mmCIF file of C-alpha atoms in Angstrom:
data_model
loop_
_atom_site.group_PDB
_atom_site.id
_atom_site.type_symbol
_atom_site.label_atom_id
_atom_site.label_comp_id
_atom_site.label_asym_id
_atom_site.label_seq_id
_atom_site.Cartn_x
_atom_site.Cartn_y
_atom_site.Cartn_z
ATOM 1 C CA UNK K 290 24.599 67.225 -116.541
ATOM 2 C CA UNK K 291 23.277 68.613 -113.382
ATOM 3 C CA UNK K 292 21.516 71.950 -113.881
ATOM 4 C CA UNK K 293 19.816 74.078 -111.077
ATOM 5 C CA UNK K 294 16.342 74.832 -111.172
ATOM 6 C CA UNK K 295 16.560 78.494 -111.211
ATOM 7 C CA UNK K 296 17.525 81.159 -113.767
ATOM 8 C CA UNK K 297 18.839 83.881 -111.593
ATOM 9 C CA UNK K 298 20.561 85.946 -114.135
ATOM 10 C CA UNK K 299 17.524 85.912 -116.518
ATOM 11 C CA UNK K 300 15.695 89.096 -116.027
ATOM 12 C CA UNK K 301 12.414 87.852 -117.412
ATOM 13 C CA UNK K 302 8.904 86.699 -116.496
ATOM 14 C CA UNK K 303 9.272 83.641 -118.658
ATOM 15 C CA UNK K 304 12.146 82.543 -116.478
ATOM 16 C CA UNK K 305 10.202 83.158 -113.396
ATOM 17 C CA UNK K 306 7.368 80.922 -114.786
ATOM 18 C CA UNK K 307 9.815 78.123 -115.698
ATOM 19 C CA UNK K 308 11.310 78.284 -112.179
ATOM 20 C CA UNK K 309 7.873 77.241 -110.858
ATOM 21 C CA UNK K 310 6.364 74.912 -113.505
ATOM 22 C CA UNK K 311 9.243 74.238 -115.746
ATOM 23 C CA UNK K 312 10.485 70.966 -114.137
ATOM 24 C CA UNK K 313 10.071 67.710 -115.854
ATOM 25 C CA UNK K 314 6.484 66.198 -115.263
ATOM 26 C CA UNK K 315 5.250 69.367 -113.620
ATOM 27 C CA UNK K 316 2.922 70.519 -116.393
ATOM 28 C CA UNK K 317 1.573 67.105 -116.964
ATOM 29 C CA UNK K 318 0.550 66.890 -113.262
ATOM 30 C CA UNK K 319 -1.071 70.325 -113.819
ATOM 31 C CA UNK K 320 -2.794 68.940 -116.940
ATOM 32 C CA UNK K 321 -4.250 66.055 -114.987
ATOM 33 C CA UNK K 322 -5.513 68.587 -112.379
ATOM 34 C CA UNK K 323 -7.462 70.380 -115.176
ATOM 35 C CA UNK K 324 -8.947 67.070 -116.154
ATOM 36 C CA UNK K 325 -10.212 66.691 -112.621
ATOM 37 C CA UNK K 326 -7.590 64.455 -111.000
ATOM 38 C CA UNK K 327 -6.992 65.376 -107.361
ATOM 39 C CA UNK K 328 -5.533 62.540 -105.461
ATOM 40 C CA UNK K 329 -1.988 61.309 -105.185
ATOM 41 C CA UNK K 330 -2.963 57.652 -106.112
ATOM 42 C CA UNK K 331 -4.705 58.770 -109.240
ATOM 43 C CA UNK K 332 -1.951 61.124 -110.388
ATOM 44 C CA UNK K 333 0.516 58.224 -109.760
ATOM 45 C CA UNK K 334 -1.607 55.585 -111.720
ATOM 46 C CA UNK K 335 -2.051 57.886 -114.629
ATOM 47 C CA UNK K 336 1.452 59.315 -114.884
ATOM 48 C CA UNK K 337 3.683 56.300 -114.176
ATOM 49 C CA UNK K 338 6.366 58.390 -112.332
ATOM 50 C CA UNK K 339 8.347 57.464 -109.347
ATOM 51 C CA UNK K 340 6.653 58.200 -106.106
ATOM 52 C CA UNK K 341 9.609 60.487 -104.933
ATOM 53 C CA UNK K 342 9.222 62.582 -108.136
ATOM 54 C CA UNK K 343 5.337 62.962 -107.884
ATOM 55 C CA UNK K 344 5.607 63.862 -104.145
ATOM 56 C CA UNK K 345 8.398 66.467 -104.753
ATOM 57 C CA UNK K 346 6.452 68.091 -107.779
ATOM 58 C CA UNK K 347 3.134 68.069 -105.756
ATOM 59 C CA UNK K 348 4.927 69.845 -102.766
ATOM 60 C CA UNK K 349 6.553 72.289 -105.072
ATOM 61 C CA UNK K 350 3.236 73.246 -106.658
ATOM 62 C CA UNK K 351 1.681 73.778 -103.228
ATOM 63 C CA UNK K 352 4.625 75.887 -102.262
ATOM 64 C CA UNK K 353 4.318 77.929 -105.673
ATOM 65 C CA UNK K 354 0.610 78.500 -104.781
ATOM 66 C CA UNK K 355 -0.660 76.381 -107.788
ATOM 67 C CA UNK K 356 -2.417 73.776 -105.547
ATOM 68 C CA UNK K 357 -4.236 73.983 -102.342
ATOM 69 C CA UNK K 358 -4.014 70.797 -100.291
ATOM 70 C CA UNK K 359 -7.334 69.579 -98.757
ATOM 71 C CA UNK K 360 -7.667 66.827 -96.346
ATOM 72 C CA UNK K 361 -10.574 64.557 -97.554
ATOM 73 C CA UNK K 362 -9.997 61.633 -95.129
ATOM 74 C CA UNK K 363 -8.817 61.726 -91.403
ATOM 75 C CA UNK K 364 -7.853 58.242 -90.845
ATOM 76 C CA UNK K 365 -5.564 57.401 -92.550
ATOM 77 C CA UNK K 366 -4.976 61.105 -93.411
ATOM 78 C CA UNK K 367 -5.510 61.811 -97.210
ATOM 79 C CA UNK K 368 -5.232 64.850 -99.101
ATOM 80 C CA UNK K 369 -6.640 66.352 -102.314
ATOM 81 C CA UNK K 370 -4.646 68.722 -104.565
ATOM 82 C CA UNK K 371 -6.865 71.320 -106.114
ATOM 83 C CA UNK K 372 -5.842 74.091 -108.435
ATOM 84 C CA UNK K 373 -5.885 77.709 -106.919
ATOM 85 C CA UNK K 374 -6.945 80.641 -109.004
ATOM 86 C CA UNK K 375 -3.242 81.105 -109.788
ATOM 87 C CA UNK K 376 -3.156 77.535 -110.901
ATOM 88 C CA UNK K 377 -6.306 77.780 -113.047
ATOM 89 C CA UNK K 378 -4.494 80.762 -114.754
ATOM 90 C CA UNK K 379 -1.899 78.207 -116.226
ATOM 91 C CA UNK K 380 -4.695 76.985 -118.576
ATOM 92 C CA UNK K 381 -3.510 79.096 -121.559
ATOM 93 C CA UNK K 382 -0.068 77.617 -121.226
ATOM 94 C CA UNK K 383 -1.402 74.151 -121.249
ATOM 95 C CA UNK K 384 -3.750 74.823 -124.052
ATOM 96 C CA UNK K 385 -1.166 76.547 -126.300
ATOM 97 C CA UNK K 386 1.442 73.709 -125.709
ATOM 98 C CA UNK K 387 -1.208 71.005 -126.538
ATOM 99 C CA UNK K 388 -2.168 72.835 -129.477
ATOM 100 C CA UNK K 389 1.359 73.218 -130.864
ATOM 101 C CA UNK K 390 1.871 69.363 -130.391
ATOM 102 C CA UNK K 391 -1.316 68.630 -132.071
ATOM 103 C CA UNK K 392 -0.544 70.848 -135.144
ATOM 104 C CA UNK K 393 3.225 70.222 -135.463
ATOM 105 C CA UNK K 394 3.810 66.561 -134.011
ATOM 106 C CA UNK K 395 0.471 64.941 -134.580
ATOM 107 C CA UNK K 396 -0.455 66.380 -138.017
ATOM 108 C CA UNK K 397 -3.446 68.204 -136.743
ATOM 109 C CA UNK K 398 -5.037 65.145 -135.210
ATOM 110 C CA UNK K 399 -6.481 65.969 -131.766
ATOM 111 C CA UNK K 400 -6.256 63.541 -128.868
ATOM 112 C CA UNK K 401 -8.653 65.636 -127.001
ATOM 113 C CA UNK K 402 -11.457 67.845 -128.122
ATOM 114 C CA UNK K 403 -12.595 70.899 -126.258
ATOM 115 C CA UNK K 404 -16.096 72.324 -126.332
ATOM 116 C CA UNK K 405 -17.617 75.557 -124.868
ATOM 117 C CA UNK K 406 -20.322 74.583 -122.508
ATOM 118 C CA UNK K 407 -22.188 77.891 -122.706
ATOM 119 C CA UNK K 408 -23.211 77.297 -126.271
ATOM 120 C CA UNK K 409 -21.684 73.887 -127.446
ATOM 121 C CA UNK K 410 -19.211 75.405 -129.809
ATOM 122 C CA UNK K 411 -15.744 74.129 -130.390
ATOM 123 C CA UNK K 412 -12.846 75.865 -128.899
ATOM 124 C CA UNK K 413 -10.652 77.335 -131.594
ATOM 125 C CA UNK K 414 -6.763 77.537 -131.560
ATOM 126 C CA UNK K 415 -6.845 80.908 -129.877
ATOM 127 C CA UNK K 416 -8.878 79.485 -126.941
ATOM 128 C CA UNK K 417 -12.133 81.266 -128.167
ATOM 129 C CA UNK K 418 -15.398 79.547 -128.945
ATOM 130 C CA UNK K 419 -15.923 79.272 -132.648
ATOM 131 C CA UNK K 420 -19.548 79.651 -132.287
ATOM 132 C CA UNK K 421 -20.242 82.467 -129.919
ATOM 133 C CA UNK K 422 -16.832 84.191 -129.906
ATOM 134 C CA UNK K 423 -16.458 84.134 -126.066
ATOM 135 C CA UNK K 424 -13.089 83.102 -124.576
ATOM 136 C CA UNK K 425 -13.605 79.685 -123.164
ATOM 137 C CA UNK K 426 -12.539 79.522 -119.550
ATOM 138 C CA UNK K 427 -11.575 76.089 -118.363
ATOM 139 C CA UNK K 428 -14.628 75.930 -116.014
ATOM 140 C CA UNK K 429 -16.764 76.347 -118.934
ATOM 141 C CA UNK K 430 -14.977 73.987 -121.142
ATOM 142 C CA UNK K 431 -15.815 70.334 -121.865
ATOM 143 C CA UNK K 432 -13.162 67.819 -122.735
ATOM 144 C CA UNK K 433 -13.870 64.700 -124.746
ATOM 145 C CA UNK K 434 -11.660 62.051 -126.513
ATOM 146 C CA UNK K 435 -10.596 63.262 -130.079
ATOM 147 C CA UNK K 436 -9.873 61.151 -133.180
ATOM 148 C CA UNK K 437 -6.138 60.801 -132.116
ATOM 149 C CA UNK K 438 -6.944 59.423 -128.735
ATOM 150 C CA UNK K 439 -5.503 56.029 -128.038
ATOM 151 C CA UNK K 440 -7.265 55.230 -124.870
ATOM 152 C CA UNK K 441 -6.970 51.484 -125.179
ATOM 153 C CA UNK K 442 -3.149 51.372 -124.509
ATOM 154 C CA UNK K 443 -3.775 52.024 -120.757
ATOM 155 C CA UNK K 444 -6.374 50.927 -118.313
ATOM 156 C CA UNK K 445 -5.816 53.056 -115.057
ATOM 157 C CA UNK K 446 -8.843 54.734 -113.539
ATOM 158 C CA UNK K 447 -7.985 58.271 -114.976
ATOM 159 C CA UNK K 448 -7.712 56.893 -118.499
ATOM 160 C CA UNK K 449 -11.096 55.123 -118.164
ATOM 161 C CA UNK K 450 -12.780 58.168 -116.719
ATOM 162 C CA UNK K 451 -11.519 60.224 -119.614
ATOM 163 C CA UNK K 452 -13.303 58.159 -122.179
ATOM 164 C CA UNK K 453 -16.445 59.955 -121.143
ATOM 165 C CA UNK K 454 -16.865 63.850 -121.901
ATOM 166 C CA UNK K 455 -16.706 65.983 -118.742
ATOM 167 C CA UNK K 456 -16.218 69.536 -117.591
ATOM 168 C CA UNK K 457 -12.626 70.638 -116.859
ATOM 169 C CA UNK K 458 -11.682 71.119 -113.184
ATOM 170 C CA UNK K 459 -14.762 69.050 -111.925
ATOM 171 C CA UNK K 460 -13.585 65.917 -109.921
ATOM 172 C CA UNK K 461 -13.057 63.148 -112.469
ATOM 173 C CA UNK K 462 -13.140 60.267 -110.141
ATOM 174 C CA UNK K 463 -15.300 59.401 -107.087
ATOM 175 C CA UNK W 298 17.222 61.677 -110.031
ATOM 176 C CA UNK W 299 17.701 60.994 -113.594
ATOM 177 C CA UNK W 300 14.498 61.125 -115.722
ATOM 178 C CA UNK W 301 14.285 60.452 -119.450
ATOM 179 C CA UNK W 302 13.232 63.125 -121.863
ATOM 180 C CA UNK W 303 10.125 61.291 -123.316
ATOM 181 C CA UNK W 304 6.758 60.773 -122.093
ATOM 182 C CA UNK W 305 6.027 57.478 -123.945
ATOM 183 C CA UNK W 306 3.046 56.386 -122.048
ATOM 184 C CA UNK W 307 1.416 59.747 -122.152
ATOM 185 C CA UNK W 308 -1.253 59.874 -124.989
ATOM 186 C CA UNK W 309 -1.267 63.605 -125.119
ATOM 187 C CA UNK W 310 -0.348 66.467 -127.539
ATOM 188 C CA UNK W 311 1.087 68.429 -124.512
ATOM 189 C CA UNK W 312 3.633 65.567 -123.808
ATOM 190 C CA UNK W 313 4.760 65.646 -127.470
ATOM 191 C CA UNK W 314 5.379 69.306 -127.139
ATOM 192 C CA UNK W 315 7.279 68.863 -123.908
ATOM 193 C CA UNK W 316 9.413 66.111 -125.427
ATOM 194 C CA UNK W 317 10.711 68.780 -127.923
ATOM 195 C CA UNK W 318 10.815 72.048 -125.989
ATOM 196 C CA UNK W 319 10.308 70.994 -122.378
ATOM 197 C CA UNK W 320 13.989 70.567 -121.464
ATOM 198 C CA UNK W 321 15.602 72.938 -119.166
ATOM 199 C CA UNK W 322 16.884 76.332 -121.022
ATOM 200 C CA UNK W 323 15.235 75.332 -124.305
ATOM 201 C CA UNK W 324 12.285 77.726 -124.085
ATOM 202 C CA UNK W 325 14.721 80.688 -122.997
ATOM 203 C CA UNK W 326 16.823 79.959 -126.123
ATOM 204 C CA UNK W 327 13.494 80.144 -128.222
ATOM 205 C CA UNK W 328 12.645 83.322 -126.409
ATOM 206 C CA UNK W 329 15.956 84.837 -127.287
ATOM 207 C CA UNK W 330 15.382 83.790 -130.922
ATOM 208 C CA UNK W 331 12.108 85.725 -130.948
ATOM 209 C CA UNK W 332 14.090 88.745 -129.567
ATOM 210 C CA UNK W 333 16.435 88.394 -132.813
ATOM 211 C CA UNK W 334 19.323 86.491 -131.311
ATOM 212 C CA UNK W 335 20.604 84.285 -133.950
ATOM 213 C CA UNK W 336 24.347 83.335 -133.162
ATOM 214 C CA UNK W 337 25.780 80.799 -130.700
ATOM 215 C CA UNK W 338 28.200 83.374 -129.283
ATOM 216 C CA UNK W 339 25.123 85.752 -128.533
ATOM 217 C CA UNK W 340 22.968 82.989 -127.008
ATOM 218 C CA UNK W 341 26.013 82.068 -124.897
ATOM 219 C CA UNK W 342 26.677 85.571 -123.678
ATOM 220 C CA UNK W 343 23.060 86.320 -122.835
ATOM 221 C CA UNK W 344 22.188 83.028 -121.150
ATOM 222 C CA UNK W 345 25.394 82.053 -119.134
ATOM 223 C CA UNK W 346 24.996 78.303 -119.802
ATOM 224 C CA UNK W 347 27.566 75.728 -120.230
ATOM 225 C CA UNK W 348 28.548 75.506 -123.870
ATOM 226 C CA UNK W 349 27.782 71.742 -123.959
ATOM 227 C CA UNK W 350 24.239 72.478 -122.778
ATOM 228 C CA UNK W 351 23.720 75.290 -125.351
ATOM 229 C CA UNK W 352 25.083 73.132 -128.100
ATOM 230 C CA UNK W 353 22.907 70.149 -127.248
ATOM 231 C CA UNK W 354 19.729 72.298 -127.004
ATOM 232 C CA UNK W 355 20.490 74.079 -130.405
ATOM 233 C CA UNK W 356 21.084 70.679 -132.075
ATOM 234 C CA UNK W 357 17.866 69.331 -130.629
ATOM 235 C CA UNK W 358 15.957 72.397 -131.774
ATOM 236 C CA UNK W 359 17.264 72.000 -135.348
ATOM 237 C CA UNK W 360 16.330 68.354 -135.283
ATOM 238 C CA UNK W 361 12.730 69.128 -134.008
ATOM 239 C CA UNK W 362 12.262 71.530 -136.900
ATOM 240 C CA UNK W 363 12.219 74.613 -134.784
ATOM 241 C CA UNK W 364 15.450 76.187 -136.019
ATOM 242 C CA UNK W 365 17.006 76.219 -139.450
ATOM 243 C CA UNK W 366 20.711 76.456 -139.509
ATOM 244 C CA UNK W 367 22.193 79.008 -142.126
ATOM 245 C CA UNK W 368 25.992 79.363 -142.584
ATOM 246 C CA UNK W 369 26.709 83.125 -142.641
ATOM 247 C CA UNK W 370 30.526 82.836 -142.784
ATOM 248 C CA UNK W 371 32.733 80.391 -144.506
ATOM 249 C CA UNK W 372 36.116 80.622 -142.871
ATOM 250 C CA UNK W 373 35.911 79.911 -140.097
ATOM 251 C CA UNK W 374 32.621 78.332 -140.642
ATOM 252 C CA UNK W 375 29.857 80.101 -138.537
ATOM 253 C CA UNK W 376 26.077 79.364 -138.453
ATOM 254 C CA UNK W 377 23.048 81.230 -137.586
ATOM 255 C CA UNK W 378 19.945 79.718 -136.021
ATOM 256 C CA UNK W 379 16.624 81.071 -137.488
ATOM 257 C CA UNK W 380 13.192 80.099 -136.254
ATOM 258 C CA UNK W 381 11.138 78.197 -138.850
ATOM 259 C CA UNK W 382 7.426 78.503 -139.345
ATOM 260 C CA UNK W 383 7.027 75.766 -136.856
ATOM 261 C CA UNK W 384 9.328 77.647 -134.388
ATOM 262 C CA UNK W 385 7.486 80.963 -134.842
ATOM 263 C CA UNK W 386 4.255 78.962 -133.892
ATOM 264 C CA UNK W 387 5.873 78.594 -130.398
ATOM 265 C CA UNK W 388 5.127 82.257 -129.839
ATOM 266 C CA UNK W 389 1.779 81.766 -127.927
ATOM 267 C CA UNK W 390 3.563 79.523 -125.430
ATOM 268 C CA UNK W 391 6.341 82.023 -124.890
ATOM 269 C CA UNK W 392 3.663 84.810 -124.450
ATOM 270 C CA UNK W 393 1.337 82.986 -122.135
ATOM 271 C CA UNK W 394 4.131 81.757 -120.052
ATOM 272 C CA UNK W 395 5.753 85.339 -119.672
ATOM 273 C CA UNK W 396 2.177 86.738 -118.961
ATOM 274 C CA UNK W 397 1.846 84.163 -116.118
ATOM 275 C CA UNK W 398 5.063 85.110 -114.449
ATOM 276 C CA UNK W 399 4.269 88.684 -114.891
ATOM 277 C CA UNK W 400 1.052 88.426 -113.263
ATOM 278 C CA UNK W 401 1.640 85.921 -110.416
ATOM 279 C CA UNK W 402 5.325 86.226 -109.708
ATOM 280 C CA UNK W 403 6.120 89.859 -110.542
ATOM 281 C CA UNK W 404 3.005 91.481 -109.226
ATOM 282 C CA UNK W 405 1.876 92.476 -112.652
ATOM 283 C CA UNK W 406 4.938 94.452 -113.348
ATOM 284 C CA UNK W 407 6.255 93.820 -116.933
ATOM 285 C CA UNK W 408 9.915 93.339 -117.847
ATOM 286 C CA UNK W 409 9.107 93.774 -121.462
ATOM 287 C CA UNK W 410 6.267 95.631 -123.282
ATOM 288 C CA UNK W 411 4.785 94.395 -126.609
ATOM 289 C CA UNK W 412 3.203 96.755 -128.999
ATOM 290 C CA UNK W 413 1.325 96.084 -132.143
ATOM 291 C CA UNK W 414 3.341 97.701 -134.972
ATOM 292 C CA UNK W 415 0.207 97.907 -137.272
ATOM 293 C CA UNK W 416 -1.461 100.523 -135.194
ATOM 294 C CA UNK W 417 0.836 101.133 -132.128
ATOM 295 C CA UNK W 418 -1.649 99.447 -129.689
ATOM 296 C CA UNK W 419 -0.492 97.548 -126.628
ATOM 297 C CA UNK W 420 -0.784 93.734 -126.928
ATOM 298 C CA UNK W 421 -3.196 92.499 -124.244
ATOM 299 C CA UNK W 422 -3.013 89.404 -122.097
ATOM 300 C CA UNK W 423 -4.656 87.298 -124.810
ATOM 301 C CA UNK W 424 -2.242 88.404 -127.489
ATOM 302 C CA UNK W 425 -4.646 90.683 -129.206
ATOM 303 C CA UNK W 426 -3.998 94.283 -129.948
ATOM 304 C CA UNK W 427 -5.949 96.503 -127.470
ATOM 305 C CA UNK W 428 -6.338 99.190 -129.979
ATOM 306 C CA UNK W 429 -7.386 97.529 -133.122
ATOM 307 C CA UNK W 430 -8.518 94.020 -131.936
ATOM 308 C CA UNK W 431 -6.157 91.984 -134.352
ATOM 309 C CA UNK W 432 -4.066 89.232 -133.101
ATOM 310 C CA UNK W 433 -0.550 90.438 -132.792
ATOM 311 C CA UNK W 434 1.698 88.019 -134.846
ATOM 312 C CA UNK W 435 5.341 88.103 -133.547
ATOM 313 C CA UNK W 436 6.459 89.690 -136.867
ATOM 314 C CA UNK W 437 4.176 92.561 -136.213
ATOM 315 C CA UNK W 438 5.096 93.138 -132.657
ATOM 316 C CA UNK W 439 7.515 95.410 -131.159
ATOM 317 C CA UNK W 440 9.353 94.580 -127.764
ATOM 318 C CA UNK W 441 10.578 97.371 -125.487
ATOM 319 C CA UNK W 442 11.928 97.321 -121.904
ATOM 320 C CA UNK W 443 9.096 97.485 -119.369
ATOM 321 C CA UNK W 444 9.053 99.178 -115.858
ATOM 322 C CA UNK W 445 10.314 95.961 -114.250
ATOM 323 C CA UNK W 446 13.219 95.505 -116.608
ATOM 324 C CA UNK W 447 16.612 95.361 -114.635
ATOM 325 C CA UNK W 448 18.810 95.988 -117.645
ATOM 326 C CA UNK W 449 21.679 97.242 -115.525
ATOM 327 C CA UNK W 450 22.692 94.043 -113.851
ATOM 328 C CA UNK W 451 24.116 92.565 -117.052
ATOM 329 C CA UNK W 452 26.221 93.998 -119.829
ATOM 330 C CA UNK W 453 26.418 91.480 -122.515
ATOM 331 C CA UNK W 454 25.739 92.606 -126.150
ATOM 332 C CA UNK W 455 22.077 91.146 -126.112
ATOM 333 C CA UNK W 456 21.202 92.880 -123.012
ATOM 334 C CA UNK W 457 22.535 96.186 -124.361
ATOM 335 C CA UNK W 458 20.690 95.854 -127.738
ATOM 336 C CA UNK W 459 17.404 94.948 -125.867
ATOM 337 C CA UNK W 460 17.403 98.401 -124.253
ATOM 338 C CA UNK W 461 16.238 99.888 -127.686
ATOM 339 C CA UNK W 462 12.618 98.944 -128.898
ATOM 340 C CA UNK W 463 12.768 96.641 -132.020
ATOM 341 C CA UNK W 464 10.663 94.325 -133.919
ATOM 342 C CA UNK W 465 10.499 90.537 -132.815
ATOM 343 C CA UNK W 466 12.298 88.185 -135.037
ATOM 344 C CA UNK W 467 14.356 90.822 -136.774
ATOM 345 C CA UNK W 468 18.188 90.319 -136.123
ATOM 346 C CA UNK W 469 18.981 91.965 -132.927
ATOM 347 C CA UNK W 470 22.808 92.373 -133.553
ATOM 348 C CA UNK W 471 24.954 93.188 -136.519
#
């Protein structure tokens, strides 16, 4: 059944958010951007989505002010997609969604572990450092494979790079 | 473009969550359930979605363990949809999504205000009571129209009932 993208009759901030990031695959693209993926070819290799869908989603995220597009190569022209401040503010949504899936679908087994870089403490379910009590902003958070990670079922560059702990938002690949 | 509902190649708790609640309209149905909507006819009146879509989404949410179905009338048979514990755990997702839309699409103007019933304090952007510092669970949270609410553009029973402050999760309509 074809359904539009908007929720015009819904007077609600949640509906406004879903209009911008609620389409299929969009939040997985944003997740990869937090992991440090920036280039079209890397999103494509990691997400296995049709090129037309990836292009449309990236373009929509640029129009929504979630990504800035930076040219990193002139010939042939190539662009990187980098989260804006507005995009980085999507982190609590990504975090709470991943937390729910971990608790309720994966029996509490984490695919990814998040650590507060300031003091090394684990990030708790509320996004707060369990050691120092500070809210763990994504730029101060390290992601590492968790006990539930099945990193062997894929062998693309993003999956390989994600086997090593690294800071969120930092470029993942050279 | 037809895209499936699953993300089988994505080894990620976020993908598992999106498989259960990422379809179009699903999170708006869950939002209404937090507001106290329980009956098919009330979801239908408030959401303006095709009956087939609403029925499919409610059924999927029952199968996902997000809603329990309770028969409240024998003849003709009528059922209510009530959030399970697993469903109530979706609150941080709804809250963080609404917060993002409020901040980044609505220029900070809230359609709904949330208050901690324990002490009367406002719920802050992190879901914590600004007065007493306790995390505001949905069952201890009151929702009331905010300055950005445009409650006059609709006149269904849910919209009318939402003009009065009430506790989340409590049945909204008789």
